[in-house]
């Protein structure tokens, strides 16, 4: 889960790990969107990922190496109301909940985390009442 709060938005660029950063067993892990949205600048609309694909201005799954992105996390995509982002925070959350989960296979034991790939992060706006994008991590199988 993102620990970013207003006034501490530098956390939007820091890796955040599940299981306190401990290495978890190999296997397929499912990332399910739970709640929250953000803005990539105050002049933009509510979203989770500024782009549906790519590795810029998106929330990414990371493993042991925080610089290697393993997939884009589910949630609302786009940054402008005309392009698909929402002017209403709750509408952004509601649509995010309809997004399919993301399954990622970890062939070997690894740390699992999330990281926002964006620069600069100082113009990002946190979700209403601290409701930043969050996901549930579930182990789907016993390994590859």
Tab-separated table of N, CA and C in Angstrom:
chain	number	residue	atom	x	y	z
A	1	UNK	N	0.834	-1.177	0.000
A	1	UNK	CA	0.000	0.000	0.000
A	1	UNK	C	0.877	1.238	0.000
A	2	UNK	N	0.404	2.256	-0.651
A	2	UNK	CA	1.139	3.510	-0.687
A	2	UNK	C	1.012	4.209	0.650
A	3	UNK	N	2.140	4.648	1.179
A	3	UNK	CA	2.110	5.385	2.427
A	3	UNK	C	2.155	6.880	2.214
A	4	UNK	N	2.011	7.340	0.973
A	4	UNK	CA	2.125	8.766	0.677
A	4	UNK	C	0.963	9.538	1.274
A	5	UNK	N	1.259	10.705	1.773
A	5	UNK	CA	0.239	11.596	2.334
A	5	UNK	C	0.570	13.011	1.868
A	6	UNK	N	-0.401	13.925	1.890
A	6	UNK	CA	-0.078	15.305	1.526
A	6	UNK	C	1.094	15.815	2.348
A	7	UNK	N	1.992	16.512	1.699
A	7	UNK	CA	3.172	17.029	2.372
A	7	UNK	C	4.340	16.062	2.374
A	8	UNK	N	4.112	14.811	1.980
A	8	UNK	CA	5.175	13.807	1.923
A	8	UNK	C	5.107	13.075	0.584
A	9	UNK	N	4.874	13.800	-0.498
A	9	UNK	CA	4.663	13.175	-1.792
A	9	UNK	C	5.920	12.559	-2.375
A	10	UNK	N	7.101	12.814	-1.809
A	10	UNK	CA	8.292	12.141	-2.296
A	10	UNK	C	8.144	10.626	-2.163
A	11	UNK	N	7.250	10.177	-1.284
A	11	UNK	CA	7.006	8.743	-1.142
A	11	UNK	C	6.371	8.146	-2.390
A	12	UNK	N	5.773	8.981	-3.233
A	12	UNK	CA	5.205	8.450	-4.464
A	12	UNK	C	6.276	7.820	-5.344
A	13	UNK	N	7.523	8.202	-5.205
A	13	UNK	CA	8.581	7.632	-6.031
A	13	UNK	C	9.376	6.546	-5.328
A	14	UNK	N	9.135	6.340	-4.040
A	14	UNK	CA	9.890	5.344	-3.284
A	14	UNK	C	9.260	3.965	-3.414
A	15	UNK	N	10.082	2.921	-3.515
A	15	UNK	CA	9.521	1.563	-3.526
A	15	UNK	C	8.816	1.266	-2.195
A	16	UNK	N	7.678	0.624	-2.283
A	16	UNK	CA	6.924	0.209	-1.106
A	16	UNK	C	6.702	-1.291	-1.221
A	17	UNK	N	7.176	-2.051	-0.223
A	17	UNK	CA	7.163	-3.514	-0.316
A	17	UNK	C	6.081	-4.135	0.558
A	18	UNK	N	5.526	-5.222	0.050
A	18	UNK	CA	4.617	-6.058	0.823
A	18	UNK	C	5.442	-6.899	1.792
A	19	UNK	N	4.812	-7.474	2.788
A	19	UNK	CA	5.444	-8.373	3.763
A	19	UNK	C	6.664	-7.724	4.420
A	20	UNK	N	6.577	-6.416	4.662
A	20	UNK	CA	7.676	-5.679	5.306
A	20	UNK	C	8.989	-5.800	4.557
A	21	UNK	N	8.927	-6.054	3.255
A	21	UNK	CA	10.138	-6.164	2.453
A	21	UNK	C	10.815	-7.512	2.534
A	22	UNK	N	10.171	-8.469	3.188
A	22	UNK	CA	10.744	-9.817	3.271
A	22	UNK	C	10.625	-10.532	1.932
A	23	UNK	N	11.512	-11.459	1.679
A	23	UNK	CA	11.452	-12.306	0.484
A	23	UNK	C	10.292	-13.279	0.668
A	24	UNK	N	9.482	-13.440	-0.380
A	24	UNK	CA	8.334	-14.351	-0.348
A	24	UNK	C	8.601	-15.502	-1.306
A	25	UNK	N	7.911	-16.637	-1.135
A	25	UNK	CA	8.149	-17.801	-1.999
A	25	UNK	C	7.824	-17.519	-3.464
A	26	UNK	N	8.449	-18.280	-4.354
A	26	UNK	CA	8.137	-18.216	-5.781
A	26	UNK	C	6.671	-18.565	-5.986
A	27	UNK	N	6.105	-18.081	-7.084
A	27	UNK	CA	4.728	-18.388	-7.412
A	27	UNK	C	4.075	-17.270	-8.192
A	28	UNK	N	2.799	-17.436	-8.447
A	28	UNK	CA	2.019	-16.420	-9.140
A	28	UNK	C	1.298	-15.581	-8.088
A	29	UNK	N	1.454	-14.278	-8.199
A	29	UNK	CA	0.847	-13.344	-7.259
A	29	UNK	C	-0.127	-12.441	-8.005
A	30	UNK	N	-1.276	-12.222	-7.396
A	30	UNK	CA	-2.337	-11.406	-7.990
A	30	UNK	C	-2.426	-10.069	-7.260
A	31	UNK	N	-2.444	-8.990	-8.054
A	31	UNK	CA	-2.594	-7.631	-7.553
A	31	UNK	C	-4.002	-7.163	-7.919
A	32	UNK	N	-4.809	-6.874	-6.910
A	32	UNK	CA	-6.183	-6.435	-7.101
A	32	UNK	C	-6.327	-5.016	-6.578
A	33	UNK	N	-6.859	-4.131	-7.410
A	33	UNK	CA	-7.090	-2.746	-7.003
A	33	UNK	C	-8.140	-2.728	-5.896
A	34	UNK	N	-7.877	-1.956	-4.848
A	34	UNK	CA	-8.812	-1.840	-3.731
A	34	UNK	C	-9.472	-0.474	-3.627
A	35	UNK	N	-8.662	0.595	-3.684
A	35	UNK	CA	-9.212	1.917	-3.398
A	35	UNK	C	-8.202	2.985	-3.780
A	36	UNK	N	-8.683	4.217	-3.877
A	36	UNK	CA	-7.826	5.383	-3.997
A	36	UNK	C	-7.500	5.800	-5.414
A	37	UNK	N	-7.258	7.074	-5.552
A	37	UNK	CA	-6.816	7.674	-6.801
A	37	UNK	C	-5.860	8.804	-6.446
A	38	UNK	N	-5.246	9.394	-7.445
A	38	UNK	CA	-4.319	10.505	-7.260
A	38	UNK	C	-4.379	11.378	-8.492
A	39	UNK	N	-3.654	12.477	-8.460
A	39	UNK	CA	-3.501	13.336	-9.630
A	39	UNK	C	-2.014	13.467	-9.910
A	40	UNK	N	-1.680	13.472	-11.206
A	40	UNK	CA	-0.284	13.644	-11.591
A	40	UNK	C	0.117	15.120	-11.614
A	41	UNK	N	-0.831	16.000	-11.406
A	41	UNK	CA	-0.621	17.416	-11.104
A	41	UNK	C	-1.978	17.975	-10.693
A	42	UNK	N	-1.967	19.084	-9.978
A	42	UNK	CA	-3.223	19.677	-9.505
A	42	UNK	C	-4.158	20.051	-10.642
A	43	UNK	N	-3.617	20.308	-11.831
A	43	UNK	CA	-4.448	20.721	-12.963
A	43	UNK	C	-5.068	19.531	-13.698
A	44	UNK	N	-4.725	18.313	-13.298
A	44	UNK	CA	-5.245	17.121	-13.969
A	44	UNK	C	-6.372	16.494	-13.160
A	45	UNK	N	-6.914	15.394	-13.676
A	45	UNK	CA	-8.059	14.743	-13.059
A	45	UNK	C	-7.633	13.514	-12.265
A	46	UNK	N	-8.586	12.926	-11.527
A	46	UNK	CA	-8.317	11.766	-10.687
A	46	UNK	C	-8.080	10.522	-11.537
A	47	UNK	N	-7.060	9.771	-11.175
A	47	UNK	CA	-6.691	8.558	-11.885
A	47	UNK	C	-5.791	7.718	-10.994
A	48	UNK	N	-5.355	6.580	-11.510
A	48	UNK	CA	-4.323	5.766	-10.857
A	48	UNK	C	-3.052	5.799	-11.701
A	49	UNK	N	-3.205	5.490	-12.978
A	49	UNK	CA	-2.091	5.523	-13.924
A	49	UNK	C	-2.361	6.610	-14.957
A	50	UNK	N	-1.360	7.447	-15.240
A	50	UNK	CA	-1.553	8.486	-16.249
A	50	UNK	C	-1.678	7.871	-17.640
A	51	UNK	N	-1.073	6.713	-17.837
A	51	UNK	CA	-1.120	6.023	-19.129
A	51	UNK	C	-1.512	4.574	-18.891
A	52	UNK	N	-2.221	3.984	-19.854
A	52	UNK	CA	-2.663	2.593	-19.715
A	52	UNK	C	-1.511	1.615	-19.901
A	53	UNK	N	-0.520	1.999	-20.668
A	53	UNK	CA	0.626	1.121	-20.922
A	53	UNK	C	1.906	1.923	-20.777
A	54	UNK	N	2.989	1.223	-20.717
A	54	UNK	CA	4.285	1.875	-20.602
A	54	UNK	C	4.775	1.894	-19.168
A	55	UNK	N	5.940	2.473	-19.000
A	55	UNK	CA	6.539	2.479	-17.675
A	55	UNK	C	6.693	3.886	-17.111
A	56	UNK	N	6.102	4.896	-17.751
A	56	UNK	CA	6.190	6.259	-17.235
A	56	UNK	C	4.826	6.703	-16.715
A	57	UNK	N	4.821	7.335	-15.561
A	57	UNK	CA	3.608	7.854	-14.928
A	57	UNK	C	2.590	6.741	-14.730
A	58	UNK	N	3.100	5.610	-14.261
A	58	UNK	CA	2.265	4.448	-13.950
A	58	UNK	C	2.782	3.798	-12.675
A	59	UNK	N	1.868	3.131	-11.975
A	59	UNK	CA	2.242	2.334	-10.809
A	59	UNK	C	2.694	0.972	-11.310
A	60	UNK	N	3.873	0.546	-10.882
A	60	UNK	CA	4.490	-0.672	-11.389
A	60	UNK	C	4.772	-1.681	-10.274
A	61	UNK	N	4.672	-2.968	-10.630
A	61	UNK	CA	5.100	-4.056	-9.749
A	61	UNK	C	6.614	-4.150	-9.850
A	62	UNK	N	7.266	-4.306	-8.703
A	62	UNK	CA	8.717	-4.493	-8.668
A	62	UNK	C	9.044	-5.720	-7.822
A	63	UNK	N	10.222	-6.254	-8.076
A	63	UNK	CA	10.740	-7.366	-7.277
A	63	UNK	C	11.972	-6.901	-6.517
A	64	UNK	N	12.990	-7.751	-6.473
A	64	UNK	CA	14.216	-7.417	-5.746
A	64	UNK	C	14.883	-6.146	-6.270
A	65	UNK	N	14.835	-5.928	-7.591
A	65	UNK	CA	15.448	-4.750	-8.202
A	65	UNK	C	14.360	-3.714	-8.462
A	66	UNK	N	14.305	-2.624	-7.681
A	66	UNK	CA	13.227	-1.647	-7.836
A	66	UNK	C	13.251	-0.909	-9.172
A	67	UNK	N	14.321	-1.056	-9.934
A	67	UNK	CA	14.417	-0.409	-11.239
A	67	UNK	C	13.871	-1.251	-12.376
A	68	UNK	N	13.486	-2.495	-12.081
A	68	UNK	CA	12.940	-3.388	-13.105
A	68	UNK	C	11.448	-3.522	-12.869
A	69	UNK	N	10.669	-3.049	-13.837
A	69	UNK	CA	9.217	-3.066	-13.717
A	69	UNK	C	8.655	-4.351	-14.309
A	70	UNK	N	7.767	-4.996	-13.561
A	70	UNK	CA	7.242	-6.308	-13.944
A	70	UNK	C	5.795	-6.265	-14.412
A	71	UNK	N	5.172	-5.117	-14.397
A	71	UNK	CA	3.796	-4.980	-14.849
A	71	UNK	C	3.162	-3.727	-14.289
A	72	UNK	N	2.174	-3.200	-14.999
A	72	UNK	CA	1.444	-2.016	-14.562
A	72	UNK	C	0.266	-2.432	-13.696
A	73	UNK	N	0.162	-1.843	-12.532
A	73	UNK	CA	-0.896	-2.188	-11.592
A	73	UNK	C	-2.263	-1.733	-12.087
A	74	UNK	N	-3.316	-2.493	-11.728
A	74	UNK	CA	-4.654	-2.126	-12.193
A	74	UNK	C	-5.180	-0.870	-11.519
A	75	UNK	N	-6.051	-0.192	-12.242
A	75	UNK	CA	-6.698	1.019	-11.771
A	75	UNK	C	-7.021	1.910	-12.954
A	76	UNK	N	-7.740	2.945	-12.696
A	76	UNK	CA	-8.124	3.913	-13.722
A	76	UNK	C	-6.890	4.435	-14.443
A	77	UNK	N	-6.984	4.625	-15.774
A	77	UNK	CA	-5.857	5.146	-16.548
A	77	UNK	C	-6.258	6.371	-17.344
A	78	UNK	N	-5.421	7.324	-17.394
A	78	UNK	CA	-5.435	8.571	-18.147
A	78	UNK	C	-5.259	9.701	-17.147
A	79	UNK	N	-4.951	10.872	-17.638
A	79	UNK	CA	-4.708	11.986	-16.731
A	79	UNK	C	-5.610	13.190	-16.986
A	80	UNK	N	-6.378	13.151	-18.083
A	80	UNK	CA	-7.265	14.281	-18.373
A	80	UNK	C	-8.709	13.798	-18.422
A	81	UNK	N	-9.623	14.647	-18.025
A	81	UNK	CA	-11.038	14.279	-18.041
A	81	UNK	C	-11.487	13.925	-19.445
A	82	UNK	N	-11.033	14.647	-20.445
A	82	UNK	CA	-11.396	14.346	-21.822
A	82	UNK	C	-10.843	13.024	-22.318
A	83	UNK	N	-9.750	12.567	-21.716
A	83	UNK	CA	-9.127	11.314	-22.137
A	83	UNK	C	-9.588	10.108	-21.356
A	84	UNK	N	-10.299	10.297	-20.263
A	84	UNK	CA	-10.785	9.162	-19.497
A	84	UNK	C	-10.618	9.266	-17.997
A	85	UNK	N	-9.840	10.228	-17.508
A	85	UNK	CA	-9.727	10.412	-16.062
A	85	UNK	C	-11.014	11.045	-15.547
A	86	UNK	N	-11.182	11.068	-14.234
A	86	UNK	CA	-12.432	11.542	-13.645
A	86	UNK	C	-12.251	12.841	-12.877
A	87	UNK	N	-13.222	13.742	-13.029
A	87	UNK	CA	-13.228	14.949	-12.208
A	87	UNK	C	-13.762	14.618	-10.817
A	88	UNK	N	-14.455	13.483	-10.675
A	88	UNK	CA	-15.032	13.042	-9.412
A	88	UNK	C	-14.201	11.894	-8.828
A	89	UNK	N	-13.704	12.077	-7.619
A	89	UNK	CA	-12.832	11.082	-6.977
A	89	UNK	C	-13.523	9.723	-6.857
A	90	UNK	N	-14.751	9.697	-6.368
A	90	UNK	CA	-15.454	8.415	-6.161
A	90	UNK	C	-15.706	7.689	-7.478
A	91	UNK	N	-15.957	8.426	-8.555
A	91	UNK	CA	-16.124	7.792	-9.862
A	91	UNK	C	-14.829	7.113	-10.294
A	92	UNK	N	-13.710	7.738	-10.007
A	92	UNK	CA	-12.403	7.139	-10.312
A	92	UNK	C	-12.233	5.829	-9.551
A	93	UNK	N	-12.558	5.843	-8.263
A	93	UNK	CA	-12.449	4.638	-7.437
A	93	UNK	C	-13.396	3.558	-7.949
A	94	UNK	N	-14.641	3.926	-8.224
A	94	UNK	CA	-15.623	2.938	-8.688
A	94	UNK	C	-15.174	2.268	-9.977
A	95	UNK	N	-14.631	3.056	-10.917
A	95	UNK	CA	-14.169	2.446	-12.164
A	95	UNK	C	-12.943	1.577	-11.918
A	96	UNK	N	-12.056	2.006	-11.037
A	96	UNK	CA	-10.881	1.192	-10.721
A	96	UNK	C	-11.256	-0.184	-10.218
A	97	UNK	N	-12.353	-0.253	-9.465
A	97	UNK	CA	-12.796	-1.540	-8.913
A	97	UNK	C	-13.319	-2.489	-9.980
A	98	UNK	N	-13.577	-1.997	-11.185
A	98	UNK	CA	-14.026	-2.873	-12.272
A	98	UNK	C	-12.853	-3.420	-13.088
A	99	UNK	N	-11.646	-2.936	-12.836
A	99	UNK	CA	-10.472	-3.354	-13.605
A	99	UNK	C	-10.056	-4.771	-13.220
A	100	UNK	N	-9.668	-5.575	-14.215
A	100	UNK	CA	-9.216	-6.929	-13.891
A	100	UNK	C	-7.912	-6.888	-13.098
A	101	UNK	N	-7.682	-7.890	-12.246
A	101	UNK	CA	-6.428	-7.930	-11.496
A	101	UNK	C	-5.251	-8.223	-12.422
A	102	UNK	N	-4.068	-8.020	-11.904
A	102	UNK	CA	-2.835	-8.317	-12.624
A	102	UNK	C	-2.157	-9.496	-11.948
A	103	UNK	N	-1.849	-10.551	-12.710
A	103	UNK	CA	-1.092	-11.694	-12.200
A	103	UNK	C	0.347	-11.580	-12.666
A	104	UNK	N	1.288	-11.762	-11.739
A	104	UNK	CA	2.715	-11.717	-12.047
A	104	UNK	C	3.350	-12.982	-11.492
A	105	UNK	N	4.138	-13.661	-12.331
A	105	UNK	CA	4.831	-14.880	-11.923
A	105	UNK	C	6.231	-14.510	-11.440
A	106	UNK	N	6.552	-14.941	-10.234
A	106	UNK	CA	7.900	-14.818	-9.683
A	106	UNK	C	8.492	-16.226	-9.679
A	107	UNK	N	9.432	-16.480	-10.566
A	107	UNK	CA	9.995	-17.821	-10.741
A	107	UNK	C	10.894	-18.228	-9.583
A	108	UNK	N	11.404	-17.263	-8.860
A	108	UNK	CA	12.265	-17.543	-7.714
A	108	UNK	C	11.769	-16.714	-6.532
A	109	UNK	N	12.141	-17.068	-5.307
A	109	UNK	CA	11.762	-16.236	-4.164
A	109	UNK	C	12.237	-14.797	-4.379
A	110	UNK	N	11.430	-13.839	-3.955
A	110	UNK	CA	11.729	-12.435	-4.233
A	110	UNK	C	10.998	-11.535	-3.255
A	111	UNK	N	11.483	-10.306	-3.129
A	111	UNK	CA	10.672	-9.263	-2.511
A	111	UNK	C	9.640	-8.857	-3.556
A	112	UNK	N	8.465	-8.390	-3.107
A	112	UNK	CA	7.437	-7.910	-4.028
A	112	UNK	C	6.969	-6.545	-3.535
A	113	UNK	N	6.971	-5.597	-4.447
A	113	UNK	CA	6.553	-4.264	-4.067
A	113	UNK	C	5.907	-3.509	-5.208
A	114	UNK	N	5.623	-2.246	-4.943
A	114	UNK	CA	5.067	-1.350	-5.948
A	114	UNK	C	5.874	-0.056	-5.923
A	115	UNK	N	5.891	0.607	-7.075
A	115	UNK	CA	6.613	1.867	-7.179
A	115	UNK	C	5.957	2.702	-8.255
A	116	UNK	N	5.799	3.989	-7.995
A	116	UNK	CA	5.308	4.896	-9.015
A	116	UNK	C	6.479	5.365	-9.846
A	117	UNK	N	6.427	5.094	-11.137
A	117	UNK	CA	7.444	5.577	-12.055
A	117	UNK	C	6.964	6.910	-12.608
A	118	UNK	N	7.501	7.994	-12.084
A	118	UNK	CA	7.059	9.321	-12.496
A	118	UNK	C	8.143	10.322	-12.130
A	119	UNK	N	8.242	11.370	-12.918
A	119	UNK	CA	9.199	12.424	-12.614
A	119	UNK	C	8.716	13.715	-13.259
A	120	UNK	N	8.647	14.789	-12.508
A	120	UNK	CA	8.915	14.874	-11.081
A	120	UNK	C	7.709	14.382	-10.284
A	121	UNK	N	7.945	13.976	-9.072
A	121	UNK	CA	6.848	13.539	-8.207
A	121	UNK	C	6.308	14.683	-7.356
A	122	UNK	N	7.009	15.795	-7.343
A	122	UNK	CA	6.626	16.911	-6.478
A	122	UNK	C	5.328	17.586	-6.913
A	123	UNK	N	4.873	17.364	-8.153
A	123	UNK	CA	3.618	17.974	-8.592
A	123	UNK	C	2.429	17.039	-8.411
A	124	UNK	N	2.646	15.825	-7.934
A	124	UNK	CA	1.556	14.871	-7.726
A	124	UNK	C	0.682	15.306	-6.554
A	125	UNK	N	-0.613	14.992	-6.654
A	125	UNK	CA	-1.557	15.321	-5.585
A	125	UNK	C	-2.107	14.032	-4.999
A	126	UNK	N	-2.057	13.923	-3.688
A	126	UNK	CA	-2.536	12.730	-2.994
A	126	UNK	C	-4.049	12.609	-3.102
A	127	UNK	N	-4.544	11.391	-2.866
A	127	UNK	CA	-5.976	11.121	-2.884
A	127	UNK	C	-6.705	11.834	-1.760
A	128	UNK	N	-8.004	11.980	-1.929
A	128	UNK	CA	-8.817	12.644	-0.905
A	128	UNK	C	-8.721	11.902	0.425
A	129	UNK	N	-8.547	12.661	1.482
A	129	UNK	CA	-8.468	12.097	2.838
A	129	UNK	C	-7.449	10.969	2.949
A	130	UNK	N	-6.328	11.092	2.214
A	130	UNK	CA	-5.271	10.090	2.281
A	130	UNK	C	-5.573	8.800	1.540
A	131	UNK	N	-6.625	8.776	0.741
A	131	UNK	CA	-7.003	7.566	-0.005
A	131	UNK	C	-6.219	7.504	-1.311
A	132	UNK	N	-4.969	7.105	-1.185
A	132	UNK	CA	-4.106	6.925	-2.344
A	132	UNK	C	-4.354	5.538	-2.927
A	133	UNK	N	-3.901	5.290	-4.167
A	133	UNK	CA	-4.094	3.964	-4.748
A	133	UNK	C	-3.529	2.861	-3.843
A	134	UNK	N	-4.340	1.824	-3.651
A	134	UNK	CA	-3.922	0.660	-2.860
A	134	UNK	C	-4.355	-0.613	-3.576
A	135	UNK	N	-3.593	-1.674	-3.333
A	135	UNK	CA	-3.863	-2.966	-3.950
A	135	UNK	C	-3.721	-4.068	-2.917
A	136	UNK	N	-4.436	-5.170	-3.146
A	136	UNK	CA	-4.275	-6.369	-2.335
A	136	UNK	C	-3.381	-7.321	-3.115
A	137	UNK	N	-2.465	-7.969	-2.414
A	137	UNK	CA	-1.589	-8.984	-2.994
A	137	UNK	C	-2.029	-10.335	-2.484
A	138	UNK	N	-2.286	-11.266	-3.425
A	138	UNK	CA	-2.726	-12.611	-3.076
A	138	UNK	C	-1.856	-13.614	-3.821
A	139	UNK	N	-1.379	-14.620	-3.119
A	139	UNK	CA	-0.637	-15.703	-3.776
A	139	UNK	C	-1.647	-16.652	-4.399
A	140	UNK	N	-1.525	-16.885	-5.718
A	140	UNK	CA	-2.507	-17.644	-6.473
A	140	UNK	C	-2.173	-19.128	-6.538
A	141	UNK	N	-0.866	-19.463	-6.561
A	141	UNK	CA	-0.482	-20.875	-6.689
A	141	UNK	C	0.766	-21.152	-5.868
A	142	UNK	N	1.230	-22.379	-5.939
A	142	UNK	CA	2.384	-22.809	-5.128
A	142	UNK	C	3.712	-22.604	-5.811
A	143	UNK	N	3.733	-22.099	-7.024
A	143	UNK	CA	5.004	-21.837	-7.693
A	143	UNK	C	4.961	-22.269	-9.139
A	144	UNK	N	5.974	-21.837	-9.900
A	144	UNK	CA	6.012	-22.177	-11.324
A	144	UNK	C	6.310	-23.655	-11.554
